[in-house]
mmCIF file of C-alpha atoms in Angstrom:
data_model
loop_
_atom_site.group_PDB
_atom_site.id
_atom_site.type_symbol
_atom_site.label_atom_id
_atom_site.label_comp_id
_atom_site.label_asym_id
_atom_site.label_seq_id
_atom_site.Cartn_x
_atom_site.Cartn_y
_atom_site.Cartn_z
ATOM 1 C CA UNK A 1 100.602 64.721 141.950
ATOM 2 C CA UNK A 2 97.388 65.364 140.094
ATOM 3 C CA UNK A 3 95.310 62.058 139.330
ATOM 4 C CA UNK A 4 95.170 62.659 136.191
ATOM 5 C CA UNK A 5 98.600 62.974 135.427
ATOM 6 C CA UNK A 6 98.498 59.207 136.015
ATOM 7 C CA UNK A 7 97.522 58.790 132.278
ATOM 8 C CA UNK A 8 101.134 59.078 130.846
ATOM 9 C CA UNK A 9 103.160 56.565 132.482
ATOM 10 C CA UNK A 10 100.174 54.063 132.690
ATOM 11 C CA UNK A 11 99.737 54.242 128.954
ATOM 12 C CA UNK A 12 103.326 53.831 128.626
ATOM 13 C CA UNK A 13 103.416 50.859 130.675
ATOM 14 C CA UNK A 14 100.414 49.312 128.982
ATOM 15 C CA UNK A 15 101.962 50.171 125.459
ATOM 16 C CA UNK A 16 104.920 48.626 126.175
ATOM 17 C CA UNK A 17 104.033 45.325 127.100
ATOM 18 C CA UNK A 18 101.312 45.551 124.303
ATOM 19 C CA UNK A 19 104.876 45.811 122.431
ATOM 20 C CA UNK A 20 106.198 42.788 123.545
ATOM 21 C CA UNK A 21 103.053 40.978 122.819
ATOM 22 C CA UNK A 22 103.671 42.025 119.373
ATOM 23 C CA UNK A 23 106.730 41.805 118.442
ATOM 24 C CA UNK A 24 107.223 40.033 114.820
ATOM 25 C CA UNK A 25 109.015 37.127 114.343
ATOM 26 C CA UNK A 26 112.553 37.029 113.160
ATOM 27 C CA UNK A 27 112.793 36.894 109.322
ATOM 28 C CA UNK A 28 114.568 33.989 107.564
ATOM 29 C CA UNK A 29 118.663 34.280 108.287
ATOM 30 C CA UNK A 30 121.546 32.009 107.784
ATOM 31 C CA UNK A 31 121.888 30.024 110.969
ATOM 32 C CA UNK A 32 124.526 28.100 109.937
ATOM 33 C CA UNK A 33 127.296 28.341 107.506
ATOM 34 C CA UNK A 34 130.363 26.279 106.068
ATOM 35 C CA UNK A 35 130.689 27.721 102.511
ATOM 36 C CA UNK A 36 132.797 25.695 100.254
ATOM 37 C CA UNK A 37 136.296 25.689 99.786
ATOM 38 C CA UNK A 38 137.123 26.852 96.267
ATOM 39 C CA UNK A 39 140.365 24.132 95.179
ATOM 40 C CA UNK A 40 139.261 21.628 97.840
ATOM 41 C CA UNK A 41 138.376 17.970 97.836
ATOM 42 C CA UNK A 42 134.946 16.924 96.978
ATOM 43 C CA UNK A 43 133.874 13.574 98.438
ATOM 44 C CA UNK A 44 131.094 10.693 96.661
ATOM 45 C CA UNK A 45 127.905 10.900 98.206
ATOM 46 C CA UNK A 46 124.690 8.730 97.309
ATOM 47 C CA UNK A 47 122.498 6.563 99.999
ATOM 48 C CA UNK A 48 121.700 4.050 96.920
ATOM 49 C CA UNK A 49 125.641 3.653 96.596
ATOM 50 C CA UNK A 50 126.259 3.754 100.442
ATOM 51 C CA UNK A 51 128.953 6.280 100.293
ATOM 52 C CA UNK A 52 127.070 8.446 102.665
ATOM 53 C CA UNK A 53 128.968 11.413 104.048
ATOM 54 C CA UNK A 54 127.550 13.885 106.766
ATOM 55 C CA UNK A 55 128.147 16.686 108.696
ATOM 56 C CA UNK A 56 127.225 18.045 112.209
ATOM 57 C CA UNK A 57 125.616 21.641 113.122
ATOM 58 C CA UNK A 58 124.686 23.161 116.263
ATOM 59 C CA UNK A 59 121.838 25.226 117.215
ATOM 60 C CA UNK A 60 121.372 27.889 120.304
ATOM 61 C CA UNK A 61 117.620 27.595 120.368
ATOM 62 C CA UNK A 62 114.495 26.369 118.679
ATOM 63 C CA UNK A 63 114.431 27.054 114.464
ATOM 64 C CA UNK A 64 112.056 26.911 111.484
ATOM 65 C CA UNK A 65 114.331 25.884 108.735
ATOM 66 C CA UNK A 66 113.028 27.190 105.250
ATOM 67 C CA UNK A 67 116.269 26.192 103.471
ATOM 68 C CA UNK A 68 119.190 24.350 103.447
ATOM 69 C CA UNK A 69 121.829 25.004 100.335
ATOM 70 C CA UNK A 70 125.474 23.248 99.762
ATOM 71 C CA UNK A 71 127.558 23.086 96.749
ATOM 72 C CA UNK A 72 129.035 19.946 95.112
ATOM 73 C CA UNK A 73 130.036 19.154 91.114
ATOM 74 C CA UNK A 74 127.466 18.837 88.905
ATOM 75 C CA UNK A 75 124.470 16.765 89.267
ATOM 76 C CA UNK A 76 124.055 15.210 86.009
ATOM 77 C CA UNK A 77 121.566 12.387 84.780
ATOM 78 C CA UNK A 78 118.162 12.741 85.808
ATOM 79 C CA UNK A 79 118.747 11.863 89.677
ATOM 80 C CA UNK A 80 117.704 13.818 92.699
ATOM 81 C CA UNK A 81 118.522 14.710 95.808
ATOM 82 C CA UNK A 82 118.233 13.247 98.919
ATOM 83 C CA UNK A 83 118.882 15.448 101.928
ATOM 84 C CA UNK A 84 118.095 14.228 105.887
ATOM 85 C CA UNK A 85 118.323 15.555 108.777
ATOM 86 C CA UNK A 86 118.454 13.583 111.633
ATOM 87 C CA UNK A 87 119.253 14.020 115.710
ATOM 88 C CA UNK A 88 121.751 11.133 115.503
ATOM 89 C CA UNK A 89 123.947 10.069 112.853
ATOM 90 C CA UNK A 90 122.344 6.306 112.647
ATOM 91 C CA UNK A 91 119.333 8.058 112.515
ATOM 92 C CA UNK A 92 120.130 10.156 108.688
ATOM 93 C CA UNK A 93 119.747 6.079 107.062
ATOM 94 C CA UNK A 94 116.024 6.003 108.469
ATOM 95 C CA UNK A 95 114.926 9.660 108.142
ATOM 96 C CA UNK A 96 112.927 10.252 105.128
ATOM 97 C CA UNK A 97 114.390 12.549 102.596
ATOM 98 C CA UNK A 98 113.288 16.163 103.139
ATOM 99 C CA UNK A 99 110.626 17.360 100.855
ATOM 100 C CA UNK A 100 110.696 20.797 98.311
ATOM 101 C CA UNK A 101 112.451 21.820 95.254
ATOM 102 C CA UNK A 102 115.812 22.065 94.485
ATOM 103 C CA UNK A 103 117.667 25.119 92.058
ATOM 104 C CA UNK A 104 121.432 25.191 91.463
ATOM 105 C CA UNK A 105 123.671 27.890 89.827
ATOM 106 C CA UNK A 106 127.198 27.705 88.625
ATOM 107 C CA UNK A 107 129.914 28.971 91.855
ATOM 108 C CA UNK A 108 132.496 29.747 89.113
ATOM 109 C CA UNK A 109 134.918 27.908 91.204
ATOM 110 C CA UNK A 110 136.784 24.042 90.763
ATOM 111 C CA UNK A 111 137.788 21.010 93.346
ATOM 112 C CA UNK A 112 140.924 20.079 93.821
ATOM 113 C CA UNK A 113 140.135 17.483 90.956
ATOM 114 C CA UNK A 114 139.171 19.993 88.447
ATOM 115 C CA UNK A 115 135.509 19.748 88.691
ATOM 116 C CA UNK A 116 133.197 22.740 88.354
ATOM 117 C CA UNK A 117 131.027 23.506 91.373
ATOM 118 C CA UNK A 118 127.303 24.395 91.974
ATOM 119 C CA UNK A 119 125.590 25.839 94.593
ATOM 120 C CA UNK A 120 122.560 23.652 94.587
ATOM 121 C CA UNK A 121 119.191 24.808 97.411
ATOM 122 C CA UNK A 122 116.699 23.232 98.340
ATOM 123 C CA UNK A 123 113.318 25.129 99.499
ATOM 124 C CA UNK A 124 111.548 22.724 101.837
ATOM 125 C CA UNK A 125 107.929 22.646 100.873
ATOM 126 C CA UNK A 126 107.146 23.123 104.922
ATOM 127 C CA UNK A 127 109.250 24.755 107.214
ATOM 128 C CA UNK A 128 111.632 21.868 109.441
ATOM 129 C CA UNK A 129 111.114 22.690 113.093
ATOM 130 C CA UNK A 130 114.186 21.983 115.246
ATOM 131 C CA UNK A 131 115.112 22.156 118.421
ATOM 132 C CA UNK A 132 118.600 23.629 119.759
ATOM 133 C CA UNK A 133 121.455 21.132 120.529
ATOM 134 C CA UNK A 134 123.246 19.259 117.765
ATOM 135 C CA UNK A 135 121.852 18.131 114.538
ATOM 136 C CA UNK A 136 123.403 15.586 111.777
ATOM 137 C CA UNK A 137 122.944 16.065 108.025
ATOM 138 C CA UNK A 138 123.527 14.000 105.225
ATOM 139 C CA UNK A 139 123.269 14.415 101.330
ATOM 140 C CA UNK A 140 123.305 12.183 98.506
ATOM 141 C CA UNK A 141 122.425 12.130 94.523
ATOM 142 C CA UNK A 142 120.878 9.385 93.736
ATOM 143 C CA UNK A 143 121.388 8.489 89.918
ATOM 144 C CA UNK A 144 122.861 4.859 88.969
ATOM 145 C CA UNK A 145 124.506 6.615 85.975
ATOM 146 C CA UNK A 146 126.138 9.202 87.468
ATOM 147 C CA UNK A 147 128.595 10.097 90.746
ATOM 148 C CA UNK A 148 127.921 13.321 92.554
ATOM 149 C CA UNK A 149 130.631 14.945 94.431
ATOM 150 C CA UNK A 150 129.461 16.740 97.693
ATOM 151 C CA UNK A 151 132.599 19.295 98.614
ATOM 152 C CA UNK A 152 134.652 20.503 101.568
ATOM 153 C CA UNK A 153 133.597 23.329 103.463
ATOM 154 C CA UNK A 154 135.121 26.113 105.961
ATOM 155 C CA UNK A 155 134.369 27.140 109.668
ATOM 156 C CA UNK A 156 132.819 24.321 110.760
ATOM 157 C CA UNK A 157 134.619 21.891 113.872
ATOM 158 C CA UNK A 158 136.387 20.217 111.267
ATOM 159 C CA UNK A 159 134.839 16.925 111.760
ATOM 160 C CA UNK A 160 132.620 15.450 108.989
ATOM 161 C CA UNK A 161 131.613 11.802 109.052
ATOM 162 C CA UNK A 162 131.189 8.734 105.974
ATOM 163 C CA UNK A 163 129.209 5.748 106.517
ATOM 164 C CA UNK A 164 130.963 2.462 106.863
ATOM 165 C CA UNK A 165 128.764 -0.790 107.425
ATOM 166 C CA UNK A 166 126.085 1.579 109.720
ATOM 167 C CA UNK A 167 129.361 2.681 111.752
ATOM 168 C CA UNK A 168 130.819 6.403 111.279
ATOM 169 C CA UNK A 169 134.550 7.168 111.311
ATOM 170 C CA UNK A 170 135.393 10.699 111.582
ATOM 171 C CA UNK A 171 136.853 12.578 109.032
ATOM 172 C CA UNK A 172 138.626 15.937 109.540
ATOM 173 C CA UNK A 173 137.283 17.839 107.208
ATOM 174 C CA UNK A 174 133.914 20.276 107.446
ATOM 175 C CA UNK A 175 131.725 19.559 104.006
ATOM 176 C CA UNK A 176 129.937 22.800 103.045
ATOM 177 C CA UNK A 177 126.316 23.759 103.437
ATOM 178 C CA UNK A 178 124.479 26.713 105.107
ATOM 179 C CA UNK A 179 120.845 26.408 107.194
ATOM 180 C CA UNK A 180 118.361 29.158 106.762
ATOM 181 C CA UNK A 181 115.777 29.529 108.832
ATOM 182 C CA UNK A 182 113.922 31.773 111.795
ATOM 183 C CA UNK A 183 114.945 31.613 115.286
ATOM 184 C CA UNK A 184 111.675 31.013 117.177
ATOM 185 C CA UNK A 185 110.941 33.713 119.594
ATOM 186 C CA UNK A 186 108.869 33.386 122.932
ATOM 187 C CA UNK A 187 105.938 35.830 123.308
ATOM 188 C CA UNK A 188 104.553 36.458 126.659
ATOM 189 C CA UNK A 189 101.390 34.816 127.597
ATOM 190 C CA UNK A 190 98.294 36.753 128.591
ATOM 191 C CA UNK A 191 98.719 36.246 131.954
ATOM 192 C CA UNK A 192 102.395 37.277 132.180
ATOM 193 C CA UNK A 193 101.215 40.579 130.060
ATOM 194 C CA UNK A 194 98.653 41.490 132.584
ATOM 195 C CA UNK A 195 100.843 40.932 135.243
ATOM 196 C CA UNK A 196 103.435 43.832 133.586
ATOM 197 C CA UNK A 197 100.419 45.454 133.632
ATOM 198 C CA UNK A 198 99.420 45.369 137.472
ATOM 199 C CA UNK A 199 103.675 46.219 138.308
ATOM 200 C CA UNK A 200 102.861 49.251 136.643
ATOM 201 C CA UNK A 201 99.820 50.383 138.094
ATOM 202 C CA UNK A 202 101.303 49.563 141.354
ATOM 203 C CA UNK A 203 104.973 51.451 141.020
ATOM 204 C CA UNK A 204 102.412 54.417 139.792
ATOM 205 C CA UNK A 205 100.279 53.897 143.023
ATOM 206 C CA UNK A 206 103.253 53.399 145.092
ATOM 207 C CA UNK A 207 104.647 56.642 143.529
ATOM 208 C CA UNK A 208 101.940 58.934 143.931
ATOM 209 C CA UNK A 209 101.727 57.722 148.108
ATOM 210 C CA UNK A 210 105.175 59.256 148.294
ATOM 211 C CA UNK A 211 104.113 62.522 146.744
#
């Protein structure tokens, strides 16, 4: 084998774990979704009111969430939204309401009581890192003059939750929303790149000896 035939597969082994180092993240994807259930209930849901209602999602892996949409009846008055995240249900009446702004847009589609639905989204002003495991979230409009209507969603575990006194019974029913987001990827460190680089050079070495 001629030395300088060595060139090829070395550059090829260099390349591709110059590949790995730079390999782009993920972009932004629905990581979770329970879209609404056209004809279904739609439950009261304000933290000023404490009819809290929440819902549970699971993620594989560390996230960036960008956005987080869900669709309800209309929010009327001049209220706003308050949407939490939290890593335990107690914790969603201590979390601070997520920051960003919030666009909604008719989904041509009633409750069960007649009500026309929005899908309502809030982009988060900076992106919500989380961690994989389970997550809680909770939404509420908060406007004295005015009830808000957060509705029932599909594939979920069918298990929502509703405040009562700071305890939460169980309620089978999912309530819709969707997470969007990037899954965070790991890129090798320096070290573990130059050590690709040495198992090349010495499969190439180890190659040419049996030559």
């Amino acid at each position: 084998m001629n030395a300088g035939n060595l060139g090829g597969p070395l550059m090829r082994s260099l390349c591709a774990a110059g590949l790995i180092a730079a390999a782009p993240l993920a972009s932004a994807a629905v990581l979770v979704s329970q879209p609404f259930s056209a004809g279904g209930e739609s439950f009261l849901s304000t933290f000023d009111g404490g009819f809290i209602n929440a819902d549970s999602f699971s993620l594989g892996g560390a996230v960036d969430v960008s956005s987080i949409a869900w669709w309800g009846t209309e929010a009327a008055g001049g209220g706003s939204f308050s949407v939490r995240v939290a890593s335990s249900l107690n914790g969603l009446l201590s979390a601070s309401a997520l920051g960003g702004t919030v666009v909604s847009a008719s989904a041509n589609a009633t409750d069960s009581d007649q009500r026309a639905l929005h899908r309502f989204e809030l982009t988060l002003g900076s992106a919500l890192g989380l961690g994989g495991g389970t997550h809680y979230l909770a939404i509420g409009y908060e406007d004295a003059n005015s009830e808000w209507h957060w509705t029932a969603g599909n594939n979920g575990d069918s298990v929502s939750y509703y405040s009562d006194a700071q305890d939460w019974p169980e309620d089978d029913v999912d309530l819709s929303f969707e997470v969007v987001g990037e899954r965070r990827q790991t890129v090798p460190e320096p070290g573990i790149l130059a050590l690709l680089g040495l198992a090349g050079i010495g499969g190439l070495l180890a190659r040419r000896r049996r030559l």
